[in-house]
Each structure stands twice: as C-alpha cells, then as structure tokens.
C-alpha cells in the first residue's frame, strides 16, 4: 500500500536542531514527480503550512514563521523528502506532517492529495 512515512521527530532543547524525513513506501509508489510539503499542527491550533518543494527540487517556498531556520530538500533517487530544522523554538512544538501534490508545482503551496501520519516534535525551553 502506497503511503508517506515521516520519521526523525523527538524532544530537543530550544536552539537545537532536528532533521525530519518523509519516505514514500510501497513497491511502485514514487514521489519523484510530486511537489512535496511539510505542515504542522499544534494542540488546539489549526494546521499550518511550513515548507514546500517542487518536483525537481529547484524551487522551495516557506511559511513566514520558519524562514531562515528550516530547509526543505529532496532526494528523488531515495524517494525521500527532508526538513532540516535549526534554531528550534518552543513554538515549533507540533506534529509535523508531510504531504504530496501530484501537480509537481510549487504553487499553490497548500494543495496536497497524499498525507503521512505525522511525527511529533517537542521543543523544550
């Protein structure tokens, strides 16, 4: 069964770093032509757009709250997308989800048809 699987979450102190991974699983499931994005949702809050990358990796787009701290990248040969998170803040605490958009385009940034189950990121002060 085709699915997106996130990993790399955990507990980190403020100012620290984490790298999240999102791997496509399933024998024939490839995300190499999809635009991929990361979203997050904190308890009691709406889902928030974090970052997006187009199908080739040539273009990226970030939410205002993470610009300059987070970097999205992809390795199509490994069928995996990454989110490098630096200088983490307590307000970054949330469940992080990756999502795929079959259009492959960078915009609109929040469009997605496939979602992972999420990975928890907790930043302590």
mmCIF file of N, CA and C in Angstrom:
data_model
loop_
_atom_site.group_PDB
_atom_site.id
_atom_site.type_symbol
_atom_site.label_atom_id
_atom_site.label_comp_id
_atom_site.label_asym_id
_atom_site.label_seq_id
_atom_site.Cartn_x
_atom_site.Cartn_y
_atom_site.Cartn_z
ATOM 1 N N UNK A 1 0.847 -1.191 0.000
ATOM 2 C CA UNK A 1 0.000 0.000 0.000
ATOM 3 C C UNK A 1 0.884 1.243 0.000
ATOM 4 N N UNK A 2 0.605 2.174 -0.909
ATOM 5 C CA UNK A 2 1.391 3.383 -1.019
ATOM 6 C C UNK A 2 1.098 4.316 0.135
ATOM 7 N N UNK A 3 2.173 4.811 0.752
ATOM 8 C CA UNK A 3 1.977 5.762 1.832
ATOM 9 C C UNK A 3 3.235 6.585 2.051
ATOM 10 N N UNK A 4 3.066 7.690 2.773
ATOM 11 C CA UNK A 4 4.173 8.541 3.175
ATOM 12 C C UNK A 4 4.443 8.280 4.651
ATOM 13 N N UNK A 5 5.699 8.100 5.001
ATOM 14 C CA UNK A 5 6.070 7.779 6.373
ATOM 15 C C UNK A 5 7.086 8.788 6.870
ATOM 16 N N UNK A 6 6.707 9.541 7.903
ATOM 17 C CA UNK A 6 7.610 10.524 8.494
ATOM 18 C C UNK A 6 8.427 9.888 9.611
ATOM 19 N N UNK A 7 9.620 10.421 9.812
ATOM 20 C CA UNK A 7 10.471 9.988 10.918
ATOM 21 C C UNK A 7 11.394 11.140 11.294
ATOM 22 N N UNK A 8 12.057 10.995 12.437
ATOM 23 C CA UNK A 8 13.037 11.982 12.849
ATOM 24 C C UNK A 8 12.573 12.944 13.923
ATOM 25 N N UNK A 9 11.326 12.845 14.308
ATOM 26 C CA UNK A 9 10.841 13.717 15.366
ATOM 27 C C UNK A 9 11.415 13.332 16.712
ATOM 28 N N UNK A 10 11.180 14.182 17.710
ATOM 29 C CA UNK A 10 11.675 13.886 19.040
ATOM 30 C C UNK A 10 11.647 15.115 19.920
ATOM 31 N N UNK A 11 12.351 15.014 21.031
ATOM 32 C CA UNK A 11 12.436 16.091 22.008
ATOM 33 C C UNK A 11 13.799 16.761 21.886
ATOM 34 N N UNK A 12 13.792 18.080 21.789
ATOM 35 C CA UNK A 12 15.036 18.826 21.648
ATOM 36 C C UNK A 12 14.921 20.118 22.439
ATOM 37 N N UNK A 13 16.043 20.632 22.897
ATOM 38 C CA UNK A 13 16.032 21.895 23.614
ATOM 39 C C UNK A 13 15.966 23.065 22.635
ATOM 40 N N UNK A 14 15.459 24.174 23.105
ATOM 41 C CA UNK A 14 15.415 25.382 22.280
ATOM 42 C C UNK A 14 16.818 25.713 21.776
ATOM 43 N N UNK A 15 16.896 26.095 20.519
ATOM 44 C CA UNK A 15 18.172 26.375 19.889
ATOM 45 C C UNK A 15 18.779 25.176 19.195
ATOM 46 N N UNK A 16 18.213 24.000 19.430
ATOM 47 C CA UNK A 16 18.738 22.789 18.824
ATOM 48 C C UNK A 16 18.214 22.548 17.424
ATOM 49 N N UNK A 17 18.578 21.389 16.875
ATOM 50 C CA UNK A 17 18.219 21.036 15.503
ATOM 51 C C UNK A 17 17.659 19.632 15.424
ATOM 52 N N UNK A 18 16.820 19.426 14.431
ATOM 53 C CA UNK A 18 16.314 18.102 14.076
ATOM 54 C C UNK A 18 16.197 18.030 12.568
ATOM 55 N N UNK A 19 16.304 16.828 12.027
ATOM 56 C CA UNK A 19 16.025 16.628 10.611
ATOM 57 C C UNK A 19 14.929 15.591 10.472
ATOM 58 N N UNK A 20 13.847 16.002 9.884
ATOM 59 C CA UNK A 20 12.745 15.100 9.597
ATOM 60 C C UNK A 20 12.902 14.491 8.210
ATOM 61 N N UNK A 21 12.453 13.258 8.087
ATOM 62 C CA UNK A 21 12.442 12.581 6.794
ATOM 63 C C UNK A 21 11.028 12.137 6.473
ATOM 64 N N UNK A 22 10.732 12.106 5.198
ATOM 65 C CA UNK A 22 9.441 11.610 4.721
ATOM 66 C C UNK A 22 9.742 10.673 3.563
ATOM 67 N N UNK A 23 9.502 9.400 3.785
ATOM 68 C CA UNK A 23 9.810 8.402 2.768
ATOM 69 C C UNK A 23 8.531 7.841 2.173
ATOM 70 N N UNK A 24 8.557 7.664 0.879
ATOM 71 C CA UNK A 24 7.427 7.021 0.204
ATOM 72 C C UNK A 24 7.631 5.529 0.274
ATOM 73 N N UNK A 25 6.629 4.834 0.756
ATOM 74 C CA UNK A 25 6.732 3.382 0.842
ATOM 75 C C UNK A 25 5.679 2.746 -0.052
ATOM 76 N N UNK A 26 5.920 1.496 -0.413
ATOM 77 C CA UNK A 26 5.045 0.845 -1.378
ATOM 78 C C UNK A 26 5.855 0.531 -2.612
ATOM 79 N N UNK A 27 5.661 -0.644 -3.134
ATOM 80 C CA UNK A 27 6.567 -1.173 -4.144
ATOM 81 C C UNK A 27 6.689 -0.290 -5.371
ATOM 82 N N UNK A 28 5.597 0.331 -5.802
ATOM 83 C CA UNK A 28 5.648 1.127 -7.031
ATOM 84 C C UNK A 28 5.337 2.595 -6.804
ATOM 85 N N UNK A 29 5.312 3.027 -5.555
ATOM 86 C CA UNK A 29 4.943 4.399 -5.248
ATOM 87 C C UNK A 29 6.166 5.298 -5.332
ATOM 88 N N UNK A 30 6.132 6.242 -6.261
ATOM 89 C CA UNK A 30 7.233 7.174 -6.422
ATOM 90 C C UNK A 30 6.726 8.599 -6.267
ATOM 91 N N UNK A 31 7.475 9.401 -5.522
ATOM 92 C CA UNK A 31 7.097 10.810 -5.346
ATOM 93 C C UNK A 31 7.963 11.718 -6.212
ATOM 94 N N UNK A 32 8.713 11.155 -7.126
ATOM 95 C CA UNK A 32 9.691 11.937 -7.882
ATOM 96 C C UNK A 32 9.055 13.022 -8.754
ATOM 97 N N UNK A 33 7.785 12.889 -9.089
ATOM 98 C CA UNK A 33 7.120 13.912 -9.900
ATOM 99 C C UNK A 33 6.168 14.775 -9.073
ATOM 100 N N UNK A 34 6.117 14.532 -7.787
ATOM 101 C CA UNK A 34 5.199 15.267 -6.929
ATOM 102 C C UNK A 34 5.879 16.485 -6.320
ATOM 103 N N UNK A 35 5.143 17.559 -6.134
ATOM 104 C CA UNK A 35 5.582 18.590 -5.202
ATOM 105 C C UNK A 35 5.336 18.037 -3.797
ATOM 106 N N UNK A 36 6.245 18.327 -2.893
ATOM 107 C CA UNK A 36 6.121 17.808 -1.531
ATOM 108 C C UNK A 36 6.150 18.959 -0.539
ATOM 109 N N UNK A 37 5.397 18.790 0.530
ATOM 110 C CA UNK A 37 5.344 19.849 1.520
ATOM 111 C C UNK A 37 5.362 19.300 2.928
ATOM 112 N N UNK A 38 5.667 20.193 3.844
ATOM 113 C CA UNK A 38 5.579 19.898 5.272
ATOM 114 C C UNK A 38 4.568 20.861 5.890
ATOM 115 N N UNK A 39 3.761 20.308 6.788
ATOM 116 C CA UNK A 39 2.785 21.067 7.554
ATOM 117 C C UNK A 39 2.956 20.682 9.017
ATOM 118 N N UNK A 40 2.385 21.475 9.897
ATOM 119 C CA UNK A 40 2.435 21.126 11.309
ATOM 120 C C UNK A 40 1.134 21.544 11.985
ATOM 121 N N UNK A 41 0.841 20.853 13.080
ATOM 122 C CA UNK A 41 -0.348 21.182 13.853
ATOM 123 C C UNK A 41 -0.042 21.034 15.330
ATOM 124 N N UNK A 42 -0.177 22.123 16.043
ATOM 125 C CA UNK A 42 -0.007 22.130 17.488
ATOM 126 C C UNK A 42 -1.365 21.897 18.142
ATOM 127 N N UNK A 43 -1.379 21.406 19.375
ATOM 128 C CA UNK A 43 -2.654 21.140 20.061
ATOM 129 C C UNK A 43 -3.522 22.387 20.126
ATOM 130 N N UNK A 44 -4.774 22.231 19.722
ATOM 131 C CA UNK A 44 -5.714 23.330 19.793
ATOM 132 C C UNK A 44 -5.557 24.378 18.718
ATOM 133 N N UNK A 45 -4.652 24.136 17.765
ATOM 134 C CA UNK A 45 -4.418 25.116 16.706
ATOM 135 C C UNK A 45 -4.707 24.513 15.343
ATOM 136 N N UNK A 46 -4.904 25.390 14.372
ATOM 137 C CA UNK A 46 -5.138 24.941 13.009
ATOM 138 C C UNK A 46 -3.834 24.439 12.387
ATOM 139 N N UNK A 47 -3.983 23.597 11.374
ATOM 140 C CA UNK A 47 -2.816 23.134 10.648
ATOM 141 C C UNK A 47 -2.140 24.311 9.965
ATOM 142 N N UNK A 48 -0.813 24.321 10.003
ATOM 143 C CA UNK A 48 -0.016 25.441 9.492
ATOM 144 C C UNK A 48 0.931 24.944 8.396
ATOM 145 N N UNK A 49 1.003 25.688 7.316
ATOM 146 C CA UNK A 49 1.950 25.387 6.257
ATOM 147 C C UNK A 49 3.363 25.724 6.721
ATOM 148 N N UNK A 50 4.303 24.822 6.452
ATOM 149 C CA UNK A 50 5.693 25.024 6.857
ATOM 150 C C UNK A 50 6.609 25.251 5.654
ATOM 151 N N UNK A 51 6.602 24.322 4.703
ATOM 152 C CA UNK A 51 7.536 24.422 3.582
ATOM 153 C C UNK A 51 7.053 23.540 2.436
ATOM 154 N N UNK A 52 7.534 23.879 1.231
ATOM 155 C CA UNK A 52 7.161 23.106 0.042
ATOM 156 C C UNK A 52 8.322 23.120 -0.938
ATOM 157 N N UNK A 53 8.427 22.045 -1.706
ATOM 158 C CA UNK A 53 9.468 21.930 -2.721
ATOM 159 C C UNK A 53 8.845 21.374 -3.986
ATOM 160 N N UNK A 54 9.254 21.892 -5.132
ATOM 161 C CA UNK A 54 8.656 21.390 -6.372
ATOM 162 C C UNK A 54 9.259 20.033 -6.728
ATOM 163 N N UNK A 55 8.787 19.449 -7.799
ATOM 164 C CA UNK A 55 9.130 18.058 -8.092
ATOM 165 C C UNK A 55 10.620 17.855 -8.307
ATOM 166 N N UNK A 56 11.303 18.840 -8.879
ATOM 167 C CA UNK A 56 12.721 18.674 -9.197
ATOM 168 C C UNK A 56 13.638 19.119 -8.067
ATOM 169 N N UNK A 57 13.089 19.853 -7.117
ATOM 170 C CA UNK A 57 13.916 20.398 -6.051
ATOM 171 C C UNK A 57 14.508 21.751 -6.375
ATOM 172 N N UNK A 58 14.145 22.328 -7.514
ATOM 173 C CA UNK A 58 14.740 23.592 -7.940
ATOM 174 C C UNK A 58 14.119 24.802 -7.264
ATOM 175 N N UNK A 59 12.938 24.625 -6.714
ATOM 176 C CA UNK A 59 12.222 25.755 -6.109
ATOM 177 C C UNK A 59 11.644 25.353 -4.760
ATOM 178 N N UNK A 60 11.803 26.234 -3.782
ATOM 179 C CA UNK A 60 11.259 25.999 -2.452
ATOM 180 C C UNK A 60 10.447 27.204 -1.997
ATOM 181 N N UNK A 61 9.616 26.959 -1.017
ATOM 182 C CA UNK A 61 8.725 28.014 -0.506
ATOM 183 C C UNK A 61 8.502 27.742 0.971
ATOM 184 N N UNK A 62 8.548 28.810 1.808
ATOM 185 C CA UNK A 62 8.475 28.621 3.251
ATOM 186 C C UNK A 62 7.405 29.498 3.883
ATOM 187 N N UNK A 63 6.856 28.996 4.988
ATOM 188 C CA UNK A 63 5.993 29.825 5.793
ATOM 189 C C UNK A 63 6.821 30.879 6.517
ATOM 190 N N UNK A 64 6.209 31.995 6.819
ATOM 191 C CA UNK A 64 6.939 33.113 7.416
ATOM 192 C C UNK A 64 7.584 32.746 8.750
ATOM 193 N N UNK A 65 6.939 31.890 9.511
ATOM 194 C CA UNK A 65 7.434 31.584 10.856
ATOM 195 C C UNK A 65 8.699 30.731 10.856
ATOM 196 N N UNK A 66 9.039 30.122 9.732
ATOM 197 C CA UNK A 66 10.211 29.234 9.699
ATOM 198 C C UNK A 66 11.282 29.704 8.725
ATOM 199 N N UNK A 67 11.034 30.768 7.995
ATOM 200 C CA UNK A 67 12.018 31.256 7.025
ATOM 201 C C UNK A 67 13.349 31.549 7.701
ATOM 202 N N UNK A 68 14.425 31.083 7.075
ATOM 203 C CA UNK A 68 15.756 31.307 7.607
ATOM 204 C C UNK A 68 16.190 30.294 8.643
ATOM 205 N N UNK A 69 15.262 29.456 9.126
ATOM 206 C CA UNK A 69 15.594 28.440 10.120
ATOM 207 C C UNK A 69 15.418 27.015 9.586
ATOM 208 N N UNK A 70 14.438 26.818 8.735
ATOM 209 C CA UNK A 70 14.136 25.487 8.200
ATOM 210 C C UNK A 70 14.536 25.414 6.736
ATOM 211 N N UNK A 71 14.946 24.213 6.305
ATOM 212 C CA UNK A 71 15.288 23.981 4.907
ATOM 213 C C UNK A 71 14.662 22.678 4.440
ATOM 214 N N UNK A 72 13.913 22.755 3.361
ATOM 215 C CA UNK A 72 13.330 21.560 2.765
ATOM 216 C C UNK A 72 14.197 21.114 1.601
ATOM 217 N N UNK A 73 14.353 19.813 1.453
ATOM 218 C CA UNK A 73 15.134 19.272 0.341
ATOM 219 C C UNK A 73 14.568 17.903 -0.023
ATOM 220 N N UNK A 74 15.054 17.355 -1.104
ATOM 221 C CA UNK A 74 14.563 16.036 -1.523
ATOM 222 C C UNK A 74 15.650 15.276 -2.235
ATOM 223 N N UNK A 75 15.510 13.953 -2.190
ATOM 224 C CA UNK A 75 16.380 13.046 -2.926
ATOM 225 C C UNK A 75 15.459 12.097 -3.668
ATOM 226 N N UNK A 76 15.218 12.388 -4.929
ATOM 227 C CA UNK A 76 14.263 11.567 -5.677
ATOM 228 C C UNK A 76 14.758 10.138 -5.888
ATOM 229 N N UNK A 77 16.052 9.970 -5.914
ATOM 230 C CA UNK A 77 16.591 8.617 -6.057
ATOM 231 C C UNK A 77 16.256 7.756 -4.842
ATOM 232 N N UNK A 78 16.120 8.408 -3.684
ATOM 233 C CA UNK A 78 15.775 7.693 -2.450
ATOM 234 C C UNK A 78 14.292 7.820 -2.122
ATOM 235 N N UNK A 79 13.560 8.522 -2.999
ATOM 236 C CA UNK A 79 12.115 8.655 -2.774
ATOM 237 C C UNK A 79 11.815 9.292 -1.412
ATOM 238 N N UNK A 80 12.600 10.284 -1.043
ATOM 239 C CA UNK A 80 12.542 10.857 0.299
ATOM 240 C C UNK A 80 12.646 12.381 0.248
ATOM 241 N N UNK A 81 11.905 13.004 1.160
ATOM 242 C CA UNK A 81 11.955 14.453 1.347
ATOM 243 C C UNK A 81 12.410 14.718 2.777
ATOM 244 N N UNK A 82 13.141 15.808 2.968
ATOM 245 C CA UNK A 82 13.693 16.131 4.275
ATOM 246 C C UNK A 82 13.260 17.525 4.717
ATOM 247 N N UNK A 83 13.265 17.707 6.026
ATOM 248 C CA UNK A 83 13.079 19.045 6.587
ATOM 249 C C UNK A 83 14.139 19.228 7.669
ATOM 250 N N UNK A 84 15.132 20.041 7.366
ATOM 251 C CA UNK A 84 16.166 20.383 8.343
ATOM 252 C C UNK A 84 15.672 21.567 9.161
ATOM 253 N N UNK A 85 15.602 21.383 10.456
ATOM 254 C CA UNK A 85 15.080 22.423 11.342
ATOM 255 C C UNK A 85 16.178 22.865 12.293
ATOM 256 N N UNK A 86 16.569 24.109 12.180
ATOM 257 C CA UNK A 86 17.615 24.672 13.027
ATOM 258 C C UNK A 86 17.053 25.770 13.916
ATOM 259 N N UNK A 87 17.790 26.073 14.969
ATOM 260 C CA UNK A 87 17.383 27.131 15.899
ATOM 261 C C UNK A 87 15.922 26.954 16.323
ATOM 262 N N UNK A 88 15.611 25.758 16.764
ATOM 263 C CA UNK A 88 14.233 25.450 17.125
ATOM 264 C C UNK A 88 13.769 26.244 18.331
ATOM 265 N N UNK A 89 12.483 26.574 18.325
ATOM 266 C CA UNK A 89 11.868 27.370 19.383
ATOM 267 C C UNK A 89 10.709 26.571 19.997
ATOM 268 N N UNK A 90 10.347 26.859 21.230
ATOM 269 C CA UNK A 90 9.210 26.134 21.831
ATOM 270 C C UNK A 90 7.942 26.223 20.983
ATOM 271 N N UNK A 91 7.755 27.317 20.286
ATOM 272 C CA UNK A 91 6.554 27.457 19.452
ATOM 273 C C UNK A 91 6.601 26.588 18.193
ATOM 274 N N UNK A 92 7.710 25.920 17.950
ATOM 275 C CA UNK A 92 7.776 24.955 16.847
ATOM 276 C C UNK A 92 7.214 23.591 17.255
ATOM 277 N N UNK A 93 6.879 23.432 18.532
ATOM 278 C CA UNK A 93 6.323 22.168 19.006
ATOM 279 C C UNK A 93 5.011 21.873 18.305
ATOM 280 N N UNK A 94 4.927 20.696 17.690
ATOM 281 C CA UNK A 94 3.747 20.309 16.921
ATOM 282 C C UNK A 94 3.949 18.907 16.364
ATOM 283 N N UNK A 95 2.886 18.363 15.808
ATOM 284 C CA UNK A 95 3.006 17.172 14.975
ATOM 285 C C UNK A 95 3.274 17.649 13.550
ATOM 286 N N UNK A 96 4.308 17.107 12.958
ATOM 287 C CA UNK A 96 4.715 17.508 11.615
ATOM 288 C C UNK A 96 4.288 16.441 10.611
ATOM 289 N N UNK A 97 3.654 16.888 9.539
ATOM 290 C CA UNK A 97 3.142 16.002 8.504
ATOM 291 C C UNK A 97 3.793 16.333 7.167
ATOM 292 N N UNK A 98 4.108 15.314 6.396
ATOM 293 C CA UNK A 98 4.493 15.576 5.020
ATOM 294 C C UNK A 98 3.298 15.259 4.120
ATOM 295 N N UNK A 99 3.293 15.894 2.959
ATOM 296 C CA UNK A 99 2.175 15.753 2.045
ATOM 297 C C UNK A 99 2.667 15.889 0.616
ATOM 298 N N UNK A 100 1.989 15.228 -0.290
ATOM 299 C CA UNK A 100 2.382 15.247 -1.691
ATOM 300 C C UNK A 100 1.287 15.763 -2.595
ATOM 301 N N UNK A 101 1.698 16.503 -3.619
ATOM 302 C CA UNK A 101 0.774 17.078 -4.591
ATOM 303 C C UNK A 101 1.183 16.602 -5.978
ATOM 304 N N UNK A 102 0.268 15.923 -6.655
ATOM 305 C CA UNK A 102 0.608 15.316 -7.938
ATOM 306 C C UNK A 102 0.936 16.348 -9.015
ATOM 307 N N UNK A 103 0.569 17.615 -8.799
ATOM 308 C CA UNK A 103 0.848 18.625 -9.824
ATOM 309 C C UNK A 103 2.342 18.850 -10.014
ATOM 310 N N UNK A 104 3.118 18.640 -8.937
ATOM 311 C CA UNK A 104 4.549 18.867 -9.033
ATOM 312 C C UNK A 104 4.958 20.326 -8.894
ATOM 313 N N UNK A 105 3.984 21.220 -8.858
ATOM 314 C CA UNK A 105 4.302 22.660 -8.868
ATOM 315 C C UNK A 105 4.488 23.225 -7.459
ATOM 316 N N UNK A 106 5.133 24.373 -7.399
ATOM 317 C CA UNK A 106 5.411 25.000 -6.106
ATOM 318 C C UNK A 106 4.187 25.718 -5.563
ATOM 319 N N UNK A 107 3.293 26.145 -6.439
ATOM 320 C CA UNK A 107 2.075 26.826 -6.004
ATOM 321 C C UNK A 107 0.854 26.131 -6.607
ATOM 322 N N UNK A 108 -0.284 26.183 -5.933
ATOM 323 C CA UNK A 108 -0.480 26.784 -4.606
ATOM 324 C C UNK A 108 0.197 25.941 -3.523
ATOM 325 N N UNK A 109 0.726 26.572 -2.512
ATOM 326 C CA UNK A 109 1.594 25.872 -1.554
ATOM 327 C C UNK A 109 0.892 24.881 -0.648
ATOM 328 N N UNK A 110 -0.427 24.989 -0.491
ATOM 329 C CA UNK A 110 -1.098 24.128 0.476
ATOM 330 C C UNK A 110 -1.871 22.980 -0.159
ATOM 331 N N UNK A 111 -1.798 22.841 -1.459
ATOM 332 C CA UNK A 111 -2.525 21.764 -2.130
ATOM 333 C C UNK A 111 -1.804 20.450 -1.962
ATOM 334 N N UNK A 112 -2.539 19.410 -1.571
ATOM 335 C CA UNK A 112 -1.940 18.081 -1.412
ATOM 336 C C UNK A 112 -3.022 17.022 -1.472
ATOM 337 N N UNK A 113 -2.670 15.870 -1.993
ATOM 338 C CA UNK A 113 -3.606 14.745 -2.062
ATOM 339 C C UNK A 113 -3.181 13.566 -1.178
ATOM 340 N N UNK A 114 -1.896 13.512 -0.821
ATOM 341 C CA UNK A 114 -1.396 12.392 -0.023
ATOM 342 C C UNK A 114 -0.770 12.928 1.244
ATOM 343 N N UNK A 115 -1.051 12.274 2.365
ATOM 344 C CA UNK A 115 -0.579 12.726 3.664
ATOM 345 C C UNK A 115 0.031 11.574 4.448
ATOM 346 N N UNK A 116 1.077 11.914 5.208
ATOM 347 C CA UNK A 116 1.624 10.946 6.129
ATOM 348 C C UNK A 116 0.877 10.991 7.449
ATOM 349 N N UNK A 117 1.306 10.146 8.381
ATOM 350 C CA UNK A 117 0.651 10.044 9.684
ATOM 351 C C UNK A 117 1.180 11.038 10.699
ATOM 352 N N UNK A 118 2.335 11.629 10.424
ATOM 353 C CA UNK A 118 2.870 12.652 11.307
ATOM 354 C C UNK A 118 3.941 12.145 12.247
ATOM 355 N N UNK A 119 4.808 13.072 12.679
ATOM 356 C CA UNK A 119 5.832 12.780 13.667
ATOM 357 C C UNK A 119 5.874 13.953 14.651
ATOM 358 N N UNK A 120 5.988 13.625 15.928
ATOM 359 C CA UNK A 120 5.931 14.651 16.968
ATOM 360 C C UNK A 120 7.284 15.319 17.147
ATOM 361 N N UNK A 121 7.262 16.633 17.195
ATOM 362 C CA UNK A 121 8.440 17.432 17.523
ATOM 363 C C UNK A 121 8.098 18.251 18.761
ATOM 364 N N UNK A 122 8.926 18.116 19.780
ATOM 365 C CA UNK A 122 8.727 18.860 21.022
ATOM 366 C C UNK A 122 9.994 19.634 21.345
ATOM 367 N N UNK A 123 9.849 20.935 21.517
ATOM 368 C CA UNK A 123 10.994 21.795 21.809
ATOM 369 C C UNK A 123 10.813 22.353 23.222
ATOM 370 N N UNK A 124 11.755 22.027 24.085
ATOM 371 C CA UNK A 124 11.674 22.493 25.465
ATOM 372 C C UNK A 124 12.434 23.810 25.630
ATOM 373 N N UNK A 125 11.938 24.625 26.547
ATOM 374 C CA UNK A 125 12.562 25.943 26.758
ATOM 375 C C UNK A 125 13.665 25.868 27.804
#
